[in-house]
């Protein structure tokens, strides 16, 4: 049965695209194709479902797979299991298997020979008082008499079996005699051999995700991870069988798969996907993975100008001398035309920065190309220098030699590898925004969000010409627009993380927590692909603290592993310290001027201040007011570190900061002391009172958080006209005051 039929709609959720600052939203035709929806992964196995994609008449600029993992009503699993989303691709190639068919068979068996009788014999039996008998029932013999059609029955014959014993009994049921029933002839059986043809089904992996240790999360928990599967456009056509594989030996999770197909022209169009390897195989044993990763060839289409080998290996199992394959870093080698062209280390060294933390298991240990609750890493190896269009390309992948001593579980690697070929680039000049890293509420970027300084975006060159410059426009919805010119050098499909400076607190003054960014003028010319030039993101606000603030850290039994620092908006370290005393509470009073800051907490062993699987004991981290009131607790089971942004002297309350800065004098005219009402201002503001001739009469510095009242002394001055100057981070406001 097919899934829901695809639907067209504007893309307004993940990867939502907006024109900036009051312009209309970018309306791209987007087709939604749903496969598994809340399918229950309750035990090791596959959930296969057909999905109906559009045909090959539509081109897609981007195809995104939204992989949503959730908890069933019985709760999520407490273990880290491998999941894989695959296309069971019919590539049009045929294969066959050698089969056999008997010359004849009974309804329930295939005998080697059959003794038959023409006459209907009797069968004796004990009836409780002596011997009785019944006529033997005939057997239906199905004859397959045509060797050219070895699966078709050509005749059915009724025969009686002979050559068996009839027994005679007395009244007590004792055997008194026996007679061998005769038979007339023997039918000898044989077999025909023939080949059964079928279309090949090759698994092509679209995504691999390792489940988190989720035994303690509520049943409402879910996460959506977005995979870019644009390269698989040639096989995501028409009727497609989607396999959701779960390698878990426990209940479980739910899985939903939604494909967003955004119409348009990609940077380069894929022309073929060729399968190489797929499966899980032991490592370091007599029947090791090298028996599986055998040399093969891939066919390069005549219109291909480039190609890449896509390789996803994840190591599992541990307990031998090196804790392979889950906890041992090993290499693999890509051989093209018999020569080793690439060496790749299969290792992920940042599990301690896992966005889902803490977890109930050993979530922070670095592993062989994966972390619990994260993607399996996909490596890409450029095959373009070795291509001859229209020819076969010999490829082989070898793993680093290893022999397990068998002291623990059998190590293994789960591997998927395929080759994708592409035609020529579709654009010469194309600057593409891939994603917003910060500010962004995206779950995968949560360890370094929210922010108050330096937005970060991923820029990609989608054109054949090297990208050396591009103009950025960015800001928050309803706020001011900033312009930044990036200079660098990116080849085709190369990416760079671009840091966009935040000029000050007023940058965040808008009417919604939404950040917009656009790029234009790649290399100073018109961008040939405008659809990928804009992105937006929702974001959260950072905490605001008072100065002086108190930073409290209680060390565990390994204090030398920890250090902390605070940096300002320009990246300058304004405070830092290390620790030497174990199990000790350290209180540091820190005086900071108004501004944006980021606290960095480091742990050299990447196991935090409190982790169940070591002997370091437990510590904690707190941010407090000068009077001891706790304003914020940082989770001590933080793995490799904490990144915590905050402001001093102002906050980023978007709802209030949307108010236009204003100053109102009450009363005006005034008989003496007057009060100045200030709204829409965040931070230190300076006030200066001048007479009509420009003479300075009074000045003061006041901290204002969106609104405040300032008293201006006029009772000692004669009647007349005075000027009040207020300067703040957003500029200057001048008010005329009349003294009666």
PDB file of C-alpha atoms in Angstrom, residues 30 49 54 84 122-123 133 169 188 216 233 257 267 274 297 318 331 380 482 531 586 624 677 730:
ATOM      1  CA  UNK A  30       7.431  22.180  -2.361  1.00  0.00           C
ATOM      2  CA  UNK A  49       6.637   0.995   3.024  1.00  0.00           C
ATOM      3  CA  UNK A  54       6.577  12.438  -8.652  1.00  0.00           C
ATOM      4  CA  UNK A  84      19.061   3.270   8.996  1.00  0.00           C
ATOM      5  CA  UNK A 122      -6.708 -53.179   3.020  1.00  0.00           C
ATOM      6  CA  UNK A 123      -5.192 -51.723   6.193  1.00  0.00           C
ATOM      7  CA  UNK A 133      -9.660 -53.417   8.535  1.00  0.00           C
ATOM      8  CA  UNK A 169      -4.366 -58.707  17.051  1.00  0.00           C
ATOM      9  CA  UNK A 188      11.727 -43.489  -8.857  1.00  0.00           C
ATOM     10  CA  UNK A 216      14.446   8.565  31.459  1.00  0.00           C
ATOM     11  CA  UNK A 233      16.912  12.580  -6.855  1.00  0.00           C
ATOM     12  CA  UNK A 257       9.733  10.112   7.555  1.00  0.00           C
ATOM     13  CA  UNK A 267      24.046  23.299  -8.094  1.00  0.00           C
ATOM     14  CA  UNK A 274      25.654   2.951  -8.023  1.00  0.00           C
ATOM     15  CA  UNK A 297      33.432  -1.715 -10.507  1.00  0.00           C
ATOM     16  CA  UNK A 318      33.662  -3.908  22.380  1.00  0.00           C
ATOM     17  CA  UNK A 331      41.403   3.760   9.245  1.00  0.00           C
ATOM     18  CA  UNK A 380      32.727  11.843   0.718  1.00  0.00           C
ATOM     19  CA  UNK A 482      23.363  45.145   8.938  1.00  0.00           C
ATOM     20  CA  UNK A 531      16.087  30.803  -4.416  1.00  0.00           C
ATOM     21  CA  UNK A 586      35.076  28.369  44.858  1.00  0.00           C
ATOM     22  CA  UNK A 624      24.497  34.019  41.710  1.00  0.00           C
ATOM     23  CA  UNK A 677      10.657  59.191  31.646  1.00  0.00           C
ATOM     24  CA  UNK A 730      21.640  53.611  19.948  1.00  0.00           C
TER      25      UNK A 730
END
